[in-house]
Coordinates of C-alpha atoms in Angstrom, one line a residue:
M1 CA 16.2 15.1 -14.1
T2 CA 16.5 18.7 -15.2
A3 CA 17.6 21.9 -13.5
V4 CA 14.0 23.0 -13.4
T5 CA 12.9 19.8 -11.7
D6 CA 15.7 20.2 -9.2
T7 CA 14.5 23.7 -8.3
V8 CA 10.9 22.5 -8.0
R9 CA 12.0 19.6 -5.7
T10 CA 14.1 21.8 -3.4
T11 CA 11.3 24.4 -3.1
F12 CA 8.6 21.9 -2.3
E13 CA 10.7 19.9 0.1
A14 CA 11.2 23.1 2.2
H15 CA 7.4 23.2 2.8
L16 CA 6.7 19.5 3.5
P17 CA 5.4 18.5 6.9
D18 CA 8.0 16.7 9.0
G19 CA 8.6 13.1 8.0
R20 CA 7.2 13.4 4.5
A21 CA 9.3 12.6 1.5
L22 CA 8.8 14.1 -2.0
L23 CA 8.9 11.3 -4.5
D24 CA 8.6 11.9 -8.2
D25 CA 5.0 10.8 -8.4
S26 CA 3.8 12.0 -5.0
N27 CA 0.7 14.2 -5.1
F28 CA 1.4 17.5 -3.4
F29 CA -1.9 17.5 -1.6
E30 CA -1.6 13.9 -0.4
L31 CA 1.7 14.9 1.2
G32 CA -0.1 17.5 3.4
L33 CA 0.5 20.6 1.4
T34 CA -2.4 23.1 1.3
S35 CA -3.6 25.8 -1.1
R36 CA -2.1 28.4 1.2
T37 CA 1.3 26.6 1.1
L38 CA 1.1 26.4 -2.7
V39 CA 0.9 30.2 -2.9
S40 CA 4.2 30.4 -0.9
V41 CA 5.7 27.8 -3.2
L42 CA 4.5 29.7 -6.2
D43 CA 6.2 32.9 -5.0
E44 CA 9.5 31.0 -4.4
L45 CA 9.4 29.3 -7.8
R46 CA 8.8 32.6 -9.5
A47 CA 11.6 34.2 -7.5
A48 CA 13.9 31.4 -8.8
G49 CA 13.0 32.5 -12.3
L50 CA 10.5 29.9 -13.3
D51 CA 7.5 30.8 -15.5
V52 CA 4.9 29.1 -13.3
R53 CA 1.2 29.9 -12.7
L54 CA -1.0 28.9 -9.7
L55 CA -3.1 26.8 -12.0
D56 CA 0.0 24.8 -12.9
L57 CA 0.4 23.6 -9.3
Y58 CA -3.1 22.1 -9.4
R59 CA -3.0 20.8 -12.9
F60 CA 0.5 19.2 -12.5
S61 CA 0.2 18.0 -8.9
S62 CA 3.4 15.8 -8.7
L63 CA 7.1 16.6 -9.0
R64 CA 7.4 14.6 -12.3
Q65 CA 4.4 16.4 -13.9
L66 CA 5.2 19.9 -12.8
G67 CA 8.9 19.6 -13.5
A68 CA 8.3 18.3 -17.0
A69 CA 5.7 21.0 -17.8
L70 CA 7.9 23.8 -16.5
A71 CA 11.0 22.4 -18.3
E72 CA 9.0 22.2 -21.5
R73 CA 7.9 25.8 -21.1
A74 CA 11.5 26.9 -20.3
G75 CA 12.9 24.9 -23.2
D76 CA 14.9 22.7 -20.8
C77 CA 13.2 19.4 -21.8
G78 CA 15.9 16.8 -21.3
G79 CA 16.0 15.6 -24.9
N80 CA 12.4 16.1 -25.8
A81 CA 12.9 19.6 -27.4
G82 CA 11.1 20.2 -30.6
R83 CA 8.9 17.1 -30.4
G84 CA 5.8 19.0 -29.3
R85 CA 5.1 16.5 -26.5
L86 CA 5.7 16.6 -22.8
P87 CA 8.0 13.9 -21.4
W88 CA 5.2 11.8 -19.8
Q89 CA 3.3 11.7 -23.2
D90 CA 6.0 9.5 -24.8

């Protein structure tokens, strides 16, 4: 788990409906998050200094996928630096 993924987890968990748990492979929409909520999440992730685009939240719709993509973009890849592949492509 990287610092980027921790930031993503904390941000998303603040927006989950009561009783929902964010697991690494949970789909954001299946957890009850909406497009409107994602805009708020996007603003918070950007405020935390992450280079994230709205499309990223749809393309990488789980914590594991989004965290890995953003970590790769930020250069915080948890040991996969310089390999040209995202962690889930190994």
